[in-house]
Amino acid sequence: MTKMILIKYGELSTKGDNRHIFISVLKENIEKVVQTEIDILKKHDRIYIKTENIADTIADLKKVFGIHKMALCYQVANEEEAIKKTVLKLISEASGKTFKIVTKRANKNFPTNSQMMNHLIGGHVLKNSILQVDIKKPDIKITIEIRDEFTYVYHEEIKGLGGFPVGVGGRGLLLLSGGIDSPVAGYLTMKRGIALDCLYFESPPHTSERAKNKVIRLAQVLKKYDCDLNLYVVNFTAIQEKIYQTLPLNYNITIMRRFMVAIAEEFALTKAAKILITGESIGQVASQTLESLAVIDEKTKMPIIRPLVCYDKSEIITLAKNIGTYDISIEPYQDCCTVFIAKHPVIRPSLKTVYEYEAKLPFTELKKAALEQIKKENIKKEKHELL
Ligand code: ATP
Ligand code: MG
């Protein structure tokens, strides 16, 4: 009998034709994320992982989207006696007074059907332990999966992150600031299978190295879920200063956001990203009214996905704490958008006014110059902490 980790795909099962692609990507992602040495076997319904270091491996697997559930299981031969022995071993390792056996016979060549197995193995446990049967609320639920080559026996299941494997849905560009919202927006997008690149707009000397360092650490946290994630930094100083010098202060944020999405769109295309992602949420600040969002959207052909659009701040904070970005986000260093901001920015910007103001700026030249000097930031993958 061999101990291993069994992985269940969950939502993947509904994906029909794409299923084999999803499973292959999930396998690749597991190989990238798990930092211990593993032996991985991919099957139609399950992935099985053998490892010497089960605790670390499970901690790493908790960072992989597309895993619905995991279980520590024993792999045994498709033989009644071997299964009986394994079930007794599992029972002896578990604690509780009641049990239930659930057999799933995927291998129809196995002579005993699921119902019969439940009775047979249940009877064996009753005879060889002091446990009682409880069908409705057992302390120990033993699952026996009889498959073509082997049978897998387990009891406790560990919750995975759910969602889809990162990458199956394509690529997006996250506008990552040092705030609370955008890292959470990135996390939720990755959860739906989108691989990410991140773009940060900095305005030195108005924003500090420490503000940038904060964003780097946020990207580092996100990289735990997508090993191929990169962070790029745009120097936004010239644009912010030009807007500040040329236009009325109350339209600053509107025009700045339009610059941001215009630059992001063009950069995204060079990275084969198909969407932009932001942490905007309706009503959170003046720049996030429906009118403002519409004026921002108008500047780009690329869809802007806003996963937090209907979330309350308190819900976002709860998520940020769970993901591990909150403590970094609340560090005080100034972000570029807070530097040149009006006390009372326009709440319902008009597109007509926006056009008039933008005509006063060398928009294309400024955008081009910003795009030309975008730099890739080095972000290390950290050793995963045990959850
Ligand atoms: P967050 O929304 O991440 O908490 P914030 O509240 O400081 O940060 P907002 O002013 O709400 O930022 O900006 C809305 C969105 O615009 C952010 O969620 C982010 O996606 C994007 N954004 C703002 N500032 C920047 C920046 N300096 N670099 C990249 N993206 C930014
Ligand atoms: Mg915000």
GROMACS .gro file of N, CA, C and O and ligand atoms in nm, residues 174-183 199-202 253 257 260 277-280 284-285 287-288 313 335-337, ligand 1:
model
  147
  174LEU      N    1  -0.292   4.317  -1.540
  174LEU     CA    2  -0.347   4.377  -1.417
  174LEU      C    3  -0.283   4.513  -1.391
  174LEU      O    4  -0.159   4.522  -1.386
  175LEU      N    5  -0.363   4.616  -1.376
  175LEU     CA    6  -0.311   4.746  -1.333
  175LEU      C    7  -0.296   4.738  -1.182
  175LEU      O    8  -0.394   4.746  -1.108
  176LEU      N    9  -0.173   4.716  -1.142
  176LEU     CA   10  -0.146   4.689  -1.000
  176LEU      C   11  -0.093   4.814  -0.932
  176LEU      O   12   0.013   4.866  -0.968
  177SER      N   13  -0.167   4.861  -0.833
  177SER     CA   14  -0.120   4.975  -0.753
  177SER      C   15  -0.078   4.920  -0.617
  177SER      O   16  -0.084   4.800  -0.594
  178GLY      N   17  -0.041   5.009  -0.528
  178GLY     CA   18  -0.003   4.961  -0.395
  178GLY      C   19  -0.121   4.950  -0.301
  178GLY      O   20  -0.105   4.924  -0.183
  179GLY      N   21  -0.243   4.969  -0.354
  179GLY     CA   22  -0.362   4.971  -0.268
  179GLY      C   23  -0.412   4.833  -0.230
  179GLY      O   24  -0.349   4.731  -0.258
  180ILE      N   25  -0.529   4.833  -0.170
  180ILE     CA   26  -0.586   4.706  -0.122
  180ILE      C   27  -0.656   4.632  -0.236
  180ILE      O   28  -0.654   4.509  -0.243
  181ASP      N   29  -0.717   4.709  -0.327
  181ASP     CA   30  -0.810   4.647  -0.422
  181ASP      C   31  -0.744   4.570  -0.538
  181ASP      O   32  -0.785   4.458  -0.568
  182SER      N   33  -0.646   4.633  -0.602
  182SER     CA   34  -0.599   4.570  -0.726
  182SER      C   35  -0.536   4.432  -0.706
  182SER      O   36  -0.557   4.343  -0.790
  183PRO      N   37  -0.461   4.405  -0.596
  183PRO     CA   38  -0.411   4.267  -0.581
  183PRO      C   39  -0.525   4.166  -0.568
  183PRO      O   40  -0.515   4.054  -0.620
  199LEU      N   41   0.113   4.573  -1.435
  199LEU     CA   42   0.170   4.701  -1.477
  199LEU      C   43   0.148   4.803  -1.365
  199LEU      O   44   0.035   4.823  -1.320
  200TYR      N   45   0.259   4.865  -1.323
  200TYR     CA   46   0.252   4.966  -1.216
  200TYR      C   47   0.298   5.101  -1.271
  200TYR      O   48   0.400   5.110  -1.338
  201PHE      N   49   0.221   5.205  -1.243
  201PHE     CA   50   0.257   5.341  -1.285
  201PHE      C   51   0.321   5.413  -1.168
  201PHE      O   52   0.256   5.431  -1.065
  202GLU      N   53   0.447   5.455  -1.186
  202GLU     CA   54   0.514   5.527  -1.077
  202GLU      C   55   0.547   5.669  -1.123
  202GLU      O   56   0.560   5.694  -1.243
  253ILE      N   57  -0.783   6.321  -1.243
  253ILE     CA   58  -0.789   6.176  -1.225
  253ILE      C   59  -0.854   6.108  -1.345
  253ILE      O   60  -0.812   6.002  -1.389
  257ARG      N   61  -0.651   5.840  -1.565
  257ARG     CA   62  -0.701   5.703  -1.585
  257ARG      C   63  -0.709   5.668  -1.734
  257ARG      O   64  -0.682   5.555  -1.773
  260MET      N   65  -0.374   5.590  -1.843
  260MET     CA   66  -0.334   5.457  -1.792
  260MET      C   67  -0.388   5.345  -1.880
  260MET      O   68  -0.315   5.254  -1.918
  277ILE      N   69  -0.727   4.449  -1.627
  277ILE     CA   70  -0.795   4.423  -1.500
  277ILE      C   71  -0.763   4.537  -1.404
  277ILE      O   72  -0.647   4.576  -1.390
  278THR      N   73  -0.865   4.590  -1.338
  278THR     CA   74  -0.840   4.692  -1.234
  278THR      C   75  -0.917   4.655  -1.107
  278THR      O   76  -1.004   4.569  -1.109
  279GLY      N   77  -0.882   4.726  -1.000
  279GLY     CA   78  -0.948   4.701  -0.872
  279GLY      C   79  -1.063   4.797  -0.846
  279GLY      O   80  -1.101   4.818  -0.732
  280GLU      N   81  -1.117   4.857  -0.952
  280GLU     CA   82  -1.223   4.956  -0.932
  280GLU      C   83  -1.353   4.892  -0.884
  280GLU      O   84  -1.384   4.777  -0.915
  284GLN      N   85  -1.672   5.368  -0.502
  284GLN     CA   86  -1.567   5.371  -0.398
  284GLN      C   87  -1.506   5.511  -0.385
  284GLN      O   88  -1.489   5.561  -0.275
  285VAL      N   89  -1.473   5.570  -0.497
  285VAL     CA   90  -1.423   5.707  -0.499
  285VAL      C   91  -1.481   5.777  -0.622
  285VAL      O   92  -1.546   5.712  -0.704
  287SER      N   93  -1.368   5.869  -0.895
  287SER     CA   94  -1.334   5.818  -1.028
  287SER      C   95  -1.402   5.684  -1.057
  287SER      O   96  -1.379   5.625  -1.160
  288GLN      N   97  -1.486   5.640  -0.967
  288GLN     CA   98  -1.548   5.510  -0.988
  288GLN      C   99  -1.701   5.517  -0.988
  288GLN      O  100  -1.770   5.424  -0.946
  313LYS      N  101  -1.611   4.744   0.045
  313LYS     CA  102  -1.470   4.751   0.087
  313LYS      C  103  -1.441   4.644   0.193
  313LYS      O  104  -1.335   4.580   0.192
  335ASP      N  105   0.111   5.650  -0.342
  335ASP     CA  106   0.098   5.595  -0.475
  335ASP      C  107   0.084   5.712  -0.573
  335ASP      O  108   0.052   5.822  -0.533
  336CYS      N  109   0.106   5.689  -0.701
  336CYS     CA  110   0.110   5.803  -0.793
  336CYS      C  111  -0.022   5.880  -0.798
  336CYS      O  112  -0.023   6.001  -0.812
  337CYS      N  113  -0.132   5.809  -0.783
  337CYS     CA  114  -0.260   5.876  -0.800
  337CYS      C  115  -0.295   5.971  -0.687
  337CYS      O  116  -0.381   6.056  -0.701
  388ATP     P1  117  -0.650   4.990  -0.497
  388ATP     O1  118  -0.774   5.019  -0.577
  388ATP     O2  119  -0.563   4.887  -0.556
  388ATP     O3  120  -0.678   4.975  -0.353
  388ATP     P2  121  -0.625   5.257  -0.485
  388ATP     O4  122  -0.754   5.251  -0.413
  388ATP     O5  123  -0.513   5.340  -0.440
  388ATP     O6  124  -0.566   5.116  -0.502
  388ATP     P3  125  -0.778   5.361  -0.692
  388ATP     O7  126  -0.756   5.503  -0.693
  388ATP     O8  127  -0.899   5.299  -0.633
  388ATP     O9  128  -0.651   5.290  -0.634
  388ATP    O10  129  -0.755   5.310  -0.840
  388ATP     C1  130  -0.842   5.223  -0.905
  388ATP     C2  131  -0.764   5.119  -0.984
  388ATP    O11  132  -0.677   5.182  -1.080
  388ATP     C3  133  -0.674   5.035  -0.897
  388ATP    O12  134  -0.744   4.931  -0.839
  388ATP     C4  135  -0.572   4.988  -0.998
  388ATP    O13  136  -0.621   4.878  -1.073
  388ATP     C5  137  -0.557   5.109  -1.089
  388ATP     N1  138  -0.445   5.191  -1.044
  388ATP     C6  139  -0.449   5.300  -0.964
  388ATP     N2  140  -0.326   5.349  -0.944
  388ATP     C7  141  -0.242   5.270  -1.013
  388ATP     C8  142  -0.098   5.267  -1.032
  388ATP     N3  143  -0.019   5.357  -0.976
  388ATP     N4  144  -0.047   5.171  -1.108
  388ATP     C9  145  -0.126   5.080  -1.167
  388ATP     N5  146  -0.259   5.075  -1.152
  388ATP    C10  147  -0.317   5.171  -1.077
   0.00000   0.00000   0.00000
